[in-house]
Amino acid sequence: MKLSSSTLLLIFCVLVLLDSCATSSPAIDNFIQCLSNYSQPSNAIFEAIYTPKNSSFQSVLLSYIRTKRFTTPTTPKPLAIVTAMHESHVQGTVLCAKNEGLQIRIRSGGHDFEGLSYVSYVPFVILDMFNLRSINISLADETAWVQAGATVGEVYYRIAEKSKEHGFPAAVGLSVGTGGHFSGGGYGNMMRKYGLSVDNIIDAQIVNVNGIILDRKSMGEDLFWAIRGGGGASFGVILSWKIKLVRVPAIVTVFHVNRTLEQGATDIAYQWQHIGHKLPEDLFIRVMTQVFNASNDSQEGKKTVVIAFIGLFLGKTQGLLSLLNESFPQLGLQKNECKEMSWVESTVFWADHPIGTSINVLLQRPKQPVGYYKSRSDYVKEVIPKKALESIWKLMIKGGLGFMQWNPYGGRMNEISESETPFPHRAGNLFLIQYGFYWLEDGIDVTNKNLNLSKALHDVMTPYVSKSPREAFFCYRDLDIGANSDNYTSFDKAKVYGDKYFKGNFERLVRVKTMVDPTNFFKNEQSIPPLPNYK
């Protein structure tokens, strides 16, 4: 049947109207109106809200997404984004979302590897914390208050503004937000000396399910324990952390040396497994295994594995070389491969910026994602045999991409009990593995291929990693280890991923959740559930 032009025009107008309605609903209209009752001043909140009707909505949404996996046309979008400019905006968002039956996703730096801080499959709003980024340093008592929207790069920069002999143990990735990073544990290259970020947090502020701001004293020790490693988004909205600064020498030494298979990289990596966790706590050596094109002309077009050894030594080159010549001569580190610099400059070096890059790069924030990413994790408690390493390299070469980072344990990490914080992965571990797959090509087929490659590498490692449970690091979020796929947080499903992330601490986290959020308002696919059938 042929339609007249007037009929086609009418259909077009109806479709436009339906599209307009799809971007608005009574719930979101009521939510926005409700927010004005909680904002200080009341008109400021309207400058902080973005809906799909706003021309800036898409750019605000993308600016704190770090992987294109969650930017596809089929990815659910929020009904609104609240870019909180004041604590009252956070309080209002919690109360008004609860009143209107909307879920909230809390985004600090946007580095959630599975997008749980900005994607949901039920009607939701994003509470974006990036405007709340103040950092107040007090050298008198060697502490700092850090708002949840600040990045670790900004923390490092502000500390260095005040002191060349203070630092803080946190991420290598400079744009990681402190709200999520600290609440998941906070892992970095000074953990052998000072432990995790959470081991150096002494106070916090959180907005609870009733919209009330609590500090350590008013929230109580149970909740303060839970948010330092158990994931703050299960319990409330982290506003700020009070951190204890640590002492660093005026000069530190760094190195990044590559060793090929032809240069005996497998033997060196095998030996590292024996001594990496036993070295003095002032030294951290990461092993990074990655697939590259072979540089030899006779092997043009072929792939090979190159292993990088990346180090931070809290001291000068002479002391480092003396230590390694005795403890790890297989590495063959030379003086010209070492660089001395200030601690804050070392954070720039570890973020893969060239020597001499200004520390102003610590203040930079990415604008939108440029590639796709999938991460997984494992813990290793026994040395992986050399033959097994060779088989692993072959699988990586066959896949053609991907990397593994091995991060050594020992030192301070062995001295803190599994139950001190929700982060349980302490003594008994040789190293933590992060598996990373990064690609630039668009398309669902390419994505599925790379996700399958990451699974294959993870599967082949099964005999060589922790068991019962197969432990995983919460900050390296991975939905493949278990998840709740709907709007109900099943206790049984949560226990699957909860045991892997938190081991014996999962039960205490559940008790705290039941106490502070019994109706389970704060939830996502891997959140902590309240006790089932709790009244």
Coordinates of C-alpha atoms in Angstrom, one line a residue:
M1 CA 0.0 0.0 0.0
K2 CA 1.3 3.4 -1.0
L3 CA 1.1 6.1 1.7
S4 CA 0.3 9.7 0.9
S5 CA 2.9 12.4 1.8
S6 CA 0.5 13.8 4.4
T7 CA 0.3 10.4 6.1
L8 CA 4.0 10.0 6.0
L9 CA 4.4 13.4 7.6
L10 CA 1.9 12.5 10.3
I11 CA 3.8 9.2 11.1
F12 CA 7.1 11.2 11.2
C13 CA 5.6 13.7 13.7
V14 CA 4.3 10.8 15.9
L15 CA 7.7 9.2 15.9
V16 CA 9.3 12.5 16.9
L17 CA 6.8 12.9 19.7
L18 CA 7.4 9.3 20.9
D19 CA 11.2 9.9 20.9
S20 CA 10.7 13.1 22.9
C21 CA 8.5 11.2 25.4
A22 CA 11.2 8.6 25.7
T23 CA 13.6 11.1 27.1
S24 CA 11.2 12.3 29.7
S25 CA 9.0 10.7 32.3
P26 CA 7.0 11.7 35.4
A27 CA 9.6 10.0 37.6
I28 CA 12.6 12.0 36.2
D29 CA 10.5 15.2 36.2
N30 CA 9.6 14.6 39.8
F31 CA 13.2 13.7 40.6
I32 CA 14.5 17.0 39.3
Q33 CA 11.8 19.0 41.1
C34 CA 12.6 17.1 44.3
L35 CA 16.3 17.9 44.0
S36 CA 15.6 21.6 44.2
N37 CA 14.3 21.1 47.8
Y38 CA 17.7 19.8 48.9
S39 CA 20.1 22.0 47.0
Q40 CA 22.1 24.8 48.6
P41 CA 21.5 27.3 47.0
S42 CA 18.3 25.9 45.4
N43 CA 18.9 27.2 41.9
A44 CA 22.5 25.7 41.7
I45 CA 21.2 22.2 41.3
F46 CA 19.7 23.0 37.8
E47 CA 23.2 23.8 36.6
A48 CA 24.4 20.4 37.7
I49 CA 21.7 18.2 36.0
Y50 CA 21.9 16.9 32.4
T51 CA 19.1 15.0 30.7
P52 CA 19.1 13.6 27.1
K53 CA 17.4 16.9 26.2
N54 CA 20.6 18.8 27.0
S55 CA 23.0 19.4 24.1
S56 CA 25.9 18.5 26.5
F57 CA 24.4 15.3 27.8
Q58 CA 26.4 13.0 25.5
S59 CA 29.7 14.7 26.1
V60 CA 29.2 14.7 29.9
L61 CA 28.3 11.0 29.8
L62 CA 31.3 10.0 27.7
S63 CA 33.8 12.2 29.5
Y64 CA 34.1 9.7 32.4
I65 CA 33.8 6.4 30.5
R66 CA 37.2 4.7 30.0
T67 CA 36.2 1.9 27.7
K68 CA 34.2 1.9 24.5
R69 CA 32.6 -1.4 25.4
F70 CA 29.9 0.6 27.1
T71 CA 29.3 3.4 24.5
T72 CA 27.4 1.3 22.0
P73 CA 23.9 2.3 20.7
T74 CA 22.5 -0.6 22.8
T75 CA 24.1 0.4 26.0
P76 CA 21.4 1.7 28.4
K77 CA 21.6 5.4 29.1
P78 CA 20.7 7.3 32.3
L79 CA 17.6 9.3 32.6
A80 CA 19.8 12.1 34.1
I81 CA 23.3 12.8 35.2
V82 CA 23.8 14.8 38.4
T83 CA 27.2 16.4 38.4
A84 CA 27.2 17.3 42.1
M85 CA 28.7 20.6 42.9
H86 CA 27.9 20.6 46.6
E87 CA 27.4 17.9 49.3
S88 CA 23.6 18.8 49.4
H89 CA 23.4 17.7 45.7
V90 CA 24.6 14.2 46.8
Q91 CA 22.2 14.1 49.7
G92 CA 19.3 15.2 47.5
T93 CA 20.2 12.7 44.7
V94 CA 20.0 9.8 47.2
L95 CA 16.7 10.9 48.8
C96 CA 15.0 11.9 45.5
A97 CA 16.0 8.8 43.6
K98 CA 14.7 6.7 46.5
N99 CA 11.4 8.6 46.5
E100 CA 10.9 8.1 42.8
G101 CA 12.1 4.4 42.6
L102 CA 15.1 5.2 40.5
Q103 CA 18.5 3.4 40.9
I104 CA 21.6 5.5 41.2
R105 CA 25.1 4.7 39.8
I106 CA 28.0 6.6 41.5
R107 CA 30.9 7.6 39.3
S108 CA 34.1 9.0 40.5
G109 CA 36.8 8.5 37.9
G110 CA 34.9 6.1 35.5
H111 CA 37.4 3.3 35.6
D112 CA 35.0 0.5 36.6
F113 CA 36.2 -2.2 34.2
E114 CA 32.6 -3.4 33.7
G115 CA 30.9 0.0 33.6
L116 CA 28.9 -0.5 36.7
S117 CA 29.4 3.1 37.8
Y118 CA 27.5 4.4 34.8
V119 CA 25.4 1.6 33.3
S120 CA 22.2 -0.1 34.6
Y121 CA 19.4 -2.1 33.0
V122 CA 16.7 -0.5 35.1
P123 CA 15.7 3.2 35.1
F124 CA 18.6 5.0 36.7
V125 CA 20.5 8.3 37.2
I126 CA 24.3 8.8 37.4
L127 CA 25.6 10.7 40.4
D128 CA 28.9 12.1 39.0
M129 CA 31.4 13.2 41.6
F130 CA 34.0 14.8 39.4
N131 CA 33.3 18.4 40.6
L132 CA 33.9 17.4 44.2
R133 CA 37.7 17.2 44.0
S134 CA 39.2 19.4 46.7
I135 CA 42.4 18.2 48.4
N136 CA 43.5 19.8 51.7
I137 CA 47.0 18.9 52.9
S138 CA 48.1 19.2 56.5
L139 CA 51.9 18.6 56.9
A140 CA 51.6 19.4 60.6
D141 CA 50.0 16.0 61.2
E142 CA 50.9 14.5 57.8
T143 CA 47.3 14.0 56.7
A144 CA 45.0 15.2 53.9
W145 CA 41.3 15.3 53.3
V146 CA 40.6 14.2 49.7
Q147 CA 37.1 14.5 48.1
A148 CA 35.9 11.5 46.2
G149 CA 36.0 13.2 42.8
A150 CA 39.7 13.8 43.0
T151 CA 42.0 11.6 40.9
V152 CA 45.1 10.0 42.3
G153 CA 47.2 12.1 39.9
E154 CA 45.8 15.2 41.6
V155 CA 46.5 13.8 45.0
Y156 CA 50.2 13.2 44.1
Y157 CA 50.5 16.7 42.6
R158 CA 49.0 18.4 45.6
I159 CA 51.2 16.5 48.0
A160 CA 54.3 17.4 46.0
E161 CA 53.2 21.1 46.1
K162 CA 53.6 21.0 49.9
S163 CA 56.5 18.5 50.3
K164 CA 59.1 16.6 48.4
E165 CA 59.4 14.0 51.1
H166 CA 55.8 12.8 51.4
G167 CA 53.7 10.6 49.2
F168 CA 50.8 8.2 49.3
P169 CA 50.4 4.6 48.2
A170 CA 47.8 4.4 45.4
A171 CA 47.3 3.6 41.8
V172 CA 49.7 3.9 38.9
G173 CA 46.9 5.0 36.6
L174 CA 46.7 8.8 37.2
S175 CA 43.1 9.4 36.2
V176 CA 41.7 6.8 38.6
G177 CA 39.1 8.4 40.9
T178 CA 39.8 8.2 44.7
G179 CA 36.1 7.5 45.5
G180 CA 36.1 4.0 43.9
H181 CA 39.8 3.3 44.0
F182 CA 40.3 3.7 47.7
S183 CA 37.0 2.0 48.6
G184 CA 38.1 -1.1 46.6
G185 CA 41.5 -1.3 48.3
G186 CA 43.8 1.0 46.4
Y187 CA 46.7 -1.0 44.9
G188 CA 50.0 0.6 43.9
N189 CA 53.8 0.3 43.7
M190 CA 54.5 1.3 47.3
M191 CA 52.2 -1.5 48.8
R192 CA 55.2 -3.6 49.8
K193 CA 56.4 -0.7 51.9
Y194 CA 53.2 0.9 53.2
G195 CA 50.4 -1.5 52.2
L196 CA 47.3 -0.4 50.3
S197 CA 45.5 2.9 50.2
V198 CA 42.9 1.6 52.7
D199 CA 45.7 0.7 55.1
N200 CA 46.4 4.5 55.3
I201 CA 42.9 5.9 55.6
I202 CA 42.0 7.2 59.0
D203 CA 38.6 8.9 58.5
A204 CA 35.9 9.3 55.9
Q205 CA 32.6 11.1 55.1
I206 CA 29.7 9.1 53.6
V207 CA 26.1 9.9 52.7
N208 CA 23.9 7.1 53.9
V209 CA 20.6 5.8 52.6
N210 CA 18.8 8.4 54.6
G211 CA 20.7 11.3 53.1
I212 CA 22.7 11.9 56.3
I213 CA 26.4 12.8 56.2
L214 CA 28.4 10.6 58.5
D215 CA 32.1 10.6 59.6
R216 CA 34.1 7.8 61.2
K217 CA 32.7 8.6 64.6
S218 CA 29.1 8.8 63.7
M219 CA 29.1 5.9 61.2
G220 CA 30.8 3.5 63.6
E221 CA 33.7 1.2 63.2
D222 CA 31.7 -1.5 61.3
L223 CA 30.8 0.8 58.4
F224 CA 34.2 2.4 58.4
W225 CA 35.7 -1.0 58.1
A226 CA 33.4 -2.0 55.3
I227 CA 34.0 1.0 53.0
R228 CA 37.8 0.5 53.2
G229 CA 38.0 -2.4 50.7
G230 CA 34.4 -3.6 50.5
G231 CA 33.3 -1.1 47.8
G232 CA 31.7 2.1 49.0
A233 CA 28.8 1.9 46.5
S234 CA 27.2 -0.9 48.4
F235 CA 26.8 1.2 51.5
G236 CA 26.3 4.8 50.5
V237 CA 28.1 7.6 48.6
I238 CA 31.7 8.4 49.7
L239 CA 32.2 12.2 49.9
S240 CA 35.8 12.3 51.1
W241 CA 38.7 10.4 52.7
K242 CA 41.2 11.5 55.3
I243 CA 44.5 9.9 54.4
K244 CA 47.7 9.5 56.3
L245 CA 50.6 10.6 54.2
V246 CA 53.7 8.4 54.1
R247 CA 57.4 9.4 54.0
V248 CA 59.4 9.0 50.8
P249 CA 63.1 9.9 50.2
A250 CA 64.0 13.0 48.3
I251 CA 65.4 10.9 45.5
V252 CA 64.0 7.5 44.2
T253 CA 65.2 5.3 41.4
V254 CA 63.1 3.8 38.6
F255 CA 63.8 1.5 35.7
H256 CA 61.9 -0.1 32.8
V257 CA 63.9 -2.8 31.0
N258 CA 62.6 -5.2 28.3
R259 CA 63.9 -8.7 27.9
T260 CA 63.1 -10.9 24.9
L261 CA 62.7 -14.7 24.9
E262 CA 66.0 -14.9 23.1
Q263 CA 67.6 -12.9 26.0
G264 CA 66.3 -15.5 28.5
A265 CA 63.2 -13.6 29.6
T266 CA 61.5 -16.8 30.7
D267 CA 64.3 -17.7 33.0
I268 CA 64.4 -14.2 34.5
A269 CA 60.6 -14.2 35.1
Y270 CA 60.9 -17.7 36.6
Q271 CA 63.5 -16.5 39.0
W272 CA 61.5 -13.4 39.8
Q273 CA 58.7 -15.6 41.1
H274 CA 61.2 -16.9 43.8
I275 CA 62.5 -13.6 45.0
G276 CA 60.1 -10.7 44.0
H277 CA 58.1 -11.1 47.2
K278 CA 61.3 -11.5 49.3
L279 CA 63.2 -8.4 48.2
P280 CA 63.5 -5.5 50.7
E281 CA 60.2 -3.6 51.0
D282 CA 61.8 -0.5 49.5
L283 CA 61.9 -2.2 46.1
F284 CA 58.9 -3.1 43.9
I285 CA 59.5 -4.8 40.6
R286 CA 56.5 -5.4 38.3
V287 CA 56.7 -8.0 35.6
M288 CA 54.7 -7.2 32.4
T289 CA 54.4 -9.8 29.7
Q290 CA 53.1 -8.6 26.4
V291 CA 52.8 -9.7 22.8
F292 CA 54.7 -7.7 20.1
N293 CA 55.6 -8.1 16.5
A294 CA 59.0 -9.8 16.2
S295 CA 61.8 -7.2 15.5
N296 CA 64.1 -9.6 13.7
D297 CA 63.9 -9.2 9.9
S298 CA 63.9 -12.9 9.4
Q299 CA 60.8 -13.2 11.5
E300 CA 58.8 -10.4 9.9
G301 CA 55.1 -10.7 10.5
K302 CA 55.5 -13.1 13.4
K303 CA 54.6 -12.4 17.0
T304 CA 56.7 -12.8 20.1
V305 CA 56.5 -12.2 23.8
V306 CA 58.5 -9.4 25.4
I307 CA 58.8 -9.2 29.2
A308 CA 59.2 -5.9 30.9
F309 CA 60.7 -5.5 34.4
I310 CA 59.5 -2.2 35.8
G311 CA 60.9 -1.0 39.2
L312 CA 60.5 1.6 41.9
F313 CA 63.3 1.8 44.5
L314 CA 62.9 4.1 47.5
G315 CA 66.6 5.1 47.4
K316 CA 69.4 5.9 45.0
T317 CA 70.8 3.9 42.1
Q318 CA 73.9 2.7 43.9
G319 CA 71.9 1.1 46.6
L320 CA 69.6 -0.5 44.0
L321 CA 72.3 -2.0 42.0
S322 CA 74.1 -3.4 45.0
L323 CA 70.9 -5.0 46.2
L324 CA 70.0 -6.6 42.8
N325 CA 73.6 -7.8 42.1
E326 CA 73.3 -9.8 45.2
S327 CA 69.6 -10.9 45.1
F328 CA 68.5 -10.8 41.5
P329 CA 71.6 -10.9 39.2
Q330 CA 69.6 -12.7 36.5
L331 CA 68.0 -9.4 35.6
G332 CA 71.4 -7.9 34.7
L333 CA 70.3 -4.4 35.4
Q334 CA 72.8 -1.7 34.4
K335 CA 73.4 1.7 35.8
N336 CA 72.5 3.4 32.5
E337 CA 69.1 1.7 32.7
C338 CA 68.3 3.4 36.0
K339 CA 66.9 6.9 36.5
E340 CA 67.0 9.0 39.7
M341 CA 64.2 11.5 40.3
S342 CA 61.8 12.8 42.9
W343 CA 58.9 10.5 44.0
V344 CA 56.3 12.7 42.3
E345 CA 58.3 12.5 39.0
S346 CA 58.3 8.7 39.4
T347 CA 54.5 8.7 39.4
V348 CA 54.7 10.3 35.9
F349 CA 57.3 7.7 34.8
W350 CA 55.2 4.8 36.0
A351 CA 52.2 6.2 34.0
D352 CA 54.3 5.6 30.8
H353 CA 55.2 9.2 30.1
P354 CA 58.6 10.0 28.7
I355 CA 61.4 11.0 31.1
G356 CA 61.2 14.8 31.5
T357 CA 57.5 15.1 31.2
S358 CA 56.1 17.9 33.4
I359 CA 54.3 16.8 36.5
N360 CA 51.4 19.0 35.3
V361 CA 50.3 15.8 33.4
L362 CA 49.1 14.6 36.8
L363 CA 46.3 17.1 36.6
Q364 CA 45.1 16.0 33.1
R365 CA 41.7 14.2 32.8
P366 CA 40.8 12.2 29.7
K367 CA 37.8 13.5 27.7
Q368 CA 36.4 10.3 26.2
P369 CA 37.3 6.6 25.6
V370 CA 39.5 5.8 22.6
G371 CA 39.5 2.0 22.8
Y372 CA 38.0 -1.2 24.2
Y373 CA 39.2 -3.0 27.3
K374 CA 38.6 -6.2 29.3
S375 CA 40.4 -7.0 32.6
R376 CA 40.6 -10.1 34.8
S377 CA 42.7 -11.0 37.9
D378 CA 44.3 -13.9 39.8
Y379 CA 46.4 -14.5 42.8
V380 CA 49.5 -16.8 42.7
K381 CA 50.6 -18.7 45.8
E382 CA 53.1 -21.2 44.3
V383 CA 55.8 -20.7 41.6
I384 CA 54.5 -21.4 38.1
P385 CA 56.8 -24.0 36.5
K386 CA 59.0 -22.9 33.6
K387 CA 57.4 -25.3 31.2
A388 CA 54.0 -23.9 32.0
L389 CA 55.3 -20.4 31.3
E390 CA 56.5 -21.4 27.9
S391 CA 53.0 -22.8 27.2
I392 CA 51.4 -19.6 28.4
W393 CA 53.6 -17.5 26.1
K394 CA 52.6 -19.7 23.1
L395 CA 48.9 -19.2 23.9
M396 CA 49.4 -15.4 24.1
I397 CA 51.3 -15.4 20.8
K398 CA 48.6 -17.4 19.1
G399 CA 46.0 -14.9 20.4
G400 CA 48.1 -12.0 19.1
L401 CA 47.4 -9.5 21.8
G402 CA 46.9 -9.0 25.5
F403 CA 49.2 -8.6 28.5
M404 CA 49.7 -9.9 32.0
Q405 CA 51.0 -7.7 34.9
W406 CA 52.5 -9.6 37.8
N407 CA 52.6 -7.4 41.0
P408 CA 54.8 -8.7 43.8
Y409 CA 53.6 -9.2 47.4
G410 CA 55.7 -9.5 50.6
G411 CA 56.8 -6.7 52.9
R412 CA 54.0 -4.8 54.6
M413 CA 51.3 -6.8 52.8
N414 CA 52.4 -9.9 54.8
E415 CA 52.1 -8.1 58.1
I416 CA 48.4 -7.1 57.9
S417 CA 45.8 -9.7 58.7
E418 CA 43.1 -10.8 56.2
S419 CA 40.4 -9.3 58.4
E420 CA 41.9 -5.9 59.2
T421 CA 40.0 -4.6 56.2
P422 CA 37.6 -6.3 53.7
F423 CA 40.6 -6.7 51.4
P424 CA 41.7 -10.2 52.3
H425 CA 44.6 -11.0 49.9
R426 CA 47.5 -10.7 52.3
A427 CA 50.2 -13.1 53.4
G428 CA 50.6 -16.3 51.4
N429 CA 50.5 -14.7 48.0
L430 CA 53.6 -14.4 45.7
F431 CA 52.0 -12.0 43.3
L432 CA 48.8 -10.6 41.8
I433 CA 48.1 -11.0 38.1
Q434 CA 46.1 -8.5 36.1
Y435 CA 45.1 -9.7 32.6
G436 CA 44.5 -7.0 30.1
F437 CA 43.1 -7.0 26.6
Y438 CA 42.9 -3.7 24.7
W439 CA 41.7 -3.1 21.2
L440 CA 40.8 -0.2 18.9
E441 CA 38.6 -1.9 16.2
D442 CA 34.8 -1.4 16.4
G443 CA 32.3 -4.1 15.9
I444 CA 30.6 -6.8 18.0
D445 CA 32.5 -9.6 16.3
V446 CA 35.9 -8.1 17.2
T447 CA 34.7 -7.5 20.7
N448 CA 33.5 -11.1 21.1
K449 CA 36.8 -12.4 19.7
N450 CA 38.8 -10.5 22.2
L451 CA 36.6 -11.3 25.1
N452 CA 37.0 -15.0 24.2
L453 CA 40.8 -14.6 24.0
S454 CA 40.8 -13.1 27.5
K455 CA 38.7 -16.0 28.8
A456 CA 41.1 -18.5 27.1
L457 CA 44.1 -17.0 28.8
H458 CA 42.3 -16.9 32.2
D459 CA 41.2 -20.5 31.7
V460 CA 44.7 -21.8 30.9
M461 CA 46.0 -20.2 34.1
T462 CA 43.6 -22.2 36.3
P463 CA 46.1 -24.9 37.5
Y464 CA 48.6 -22.2 38.6
V465 CA 46.5 -19.8 40.7
S466 CA 44.6 -19.7 43.9
K467 CA 41.8 -22.2 44.5
S468 CA 38.7 -22.7 46.7
P469 CA 38.0 -19.9 46.1
R470 CA 39.8 -18.7 43.0
E471 CA 40.5 -15.2 44.4
A472 CA 40.1 -12.0 42.5
F473 CA 40.8 -8.3 43.1
F474 CA 37.7 -6.2 43.5
C475 CA 39.2 -3.1 41.8
Y476 CA 39.8 -5.3 38.7
R477 CA 36.1 -5.8 38.3
D478 CA 35.1 -8.9 36.3
L479 CA 31.5 -9.9 35.9
D480 CA 32.5 -13.3 34.5
I481 CA 33.3 -14.5 38.0
G482 CA 29.7 -14.1 39.1
A483 CA 27.0 -11.4 39.0
N484 CA 23.4 -10.6 39.7
S485 CA 21.8 -9.9 36.3
D486 CA 18.6 -8.3 37.3
N487 CA 17.4 -5.7 39.8
Y488 CA 17.4 -8.2 42.7
T489 CA 20.6 -9.0 44.6
S490 CA 20.4 -12.7 45.2
F491 CA 22.4 -13.7 48.3
D492 CA 23.5 -17.0 46.7
K493 CA 24.7 -15.3 43.6
A494 CA 26.5 -12.6 45.6
K495 CA 28.2 -15.2 47.7
V496 CA 29.9 -16.6 44.5
Y497 CA 31.7 -13.4 43.6
G498 CA 31.8 -12.2 47.3
D499 CA 33.9 -15.2 48.4
K500 CA 36.4 -14.5 45.5
Y501 CA 36.7 -10.8 46.2
F502 CA 36.5 -10.9 50.0
K503 CA 36.9 -14.5 51.2
G504 CA 35.9 -14.8 54.8
N505 CA 35.1 -11.1 55.1
F506 CA 32.1 -11.4 52.9
E507 CA 29.8 -12.5 55.8
R508 CA 30.8 -9.4 57.8
L509 CA 30.2 -7.2 54.8
V510 CA 26.7 -8.7 54.6
R511 CA 26.0 -7.9 58.2
V512 CA 27.1 -4.3 57.8
K513 CA 25.0 -4.0 54.7
T514 CA 22.0 -5.3 56.6
M515 CA 22.5 -2.8 59.3
V516 CA 23.0 0.3 57.2
D517 CA 20.9 -0.4 54.0
P518 CA 18.5 -3.2 54.8
T519 CA 16.2 -2.4 51.8
N520 CA 19.2 -2.6 49.4
F521 CA 18.9 0.8 47.8
F522 CA 22.6 0.9 47.0
K523 CA 23.1 -1.9 44.6
N524 CA 24.7 -3.1 41.3
E525 CA 25.5 -6.4 39.6
Q526 CA 28.3 -7.1 42.1
S527 CA 27.1 -5.3 45.2
I528 CA 27.0 -6.6 48.8
P529 CA 23.4 -8.0 49.6
P530 CA 21.6 -7.6 52.9
L531 CA 20.8 -10.8 54.7
P532 CA 18.0 -12.7 53.0
N533 CA 14.5 -12.4 54.6
Y534 CA 15.8 -9.7 56.9
K535 CA 13.0 -7.8 58.7

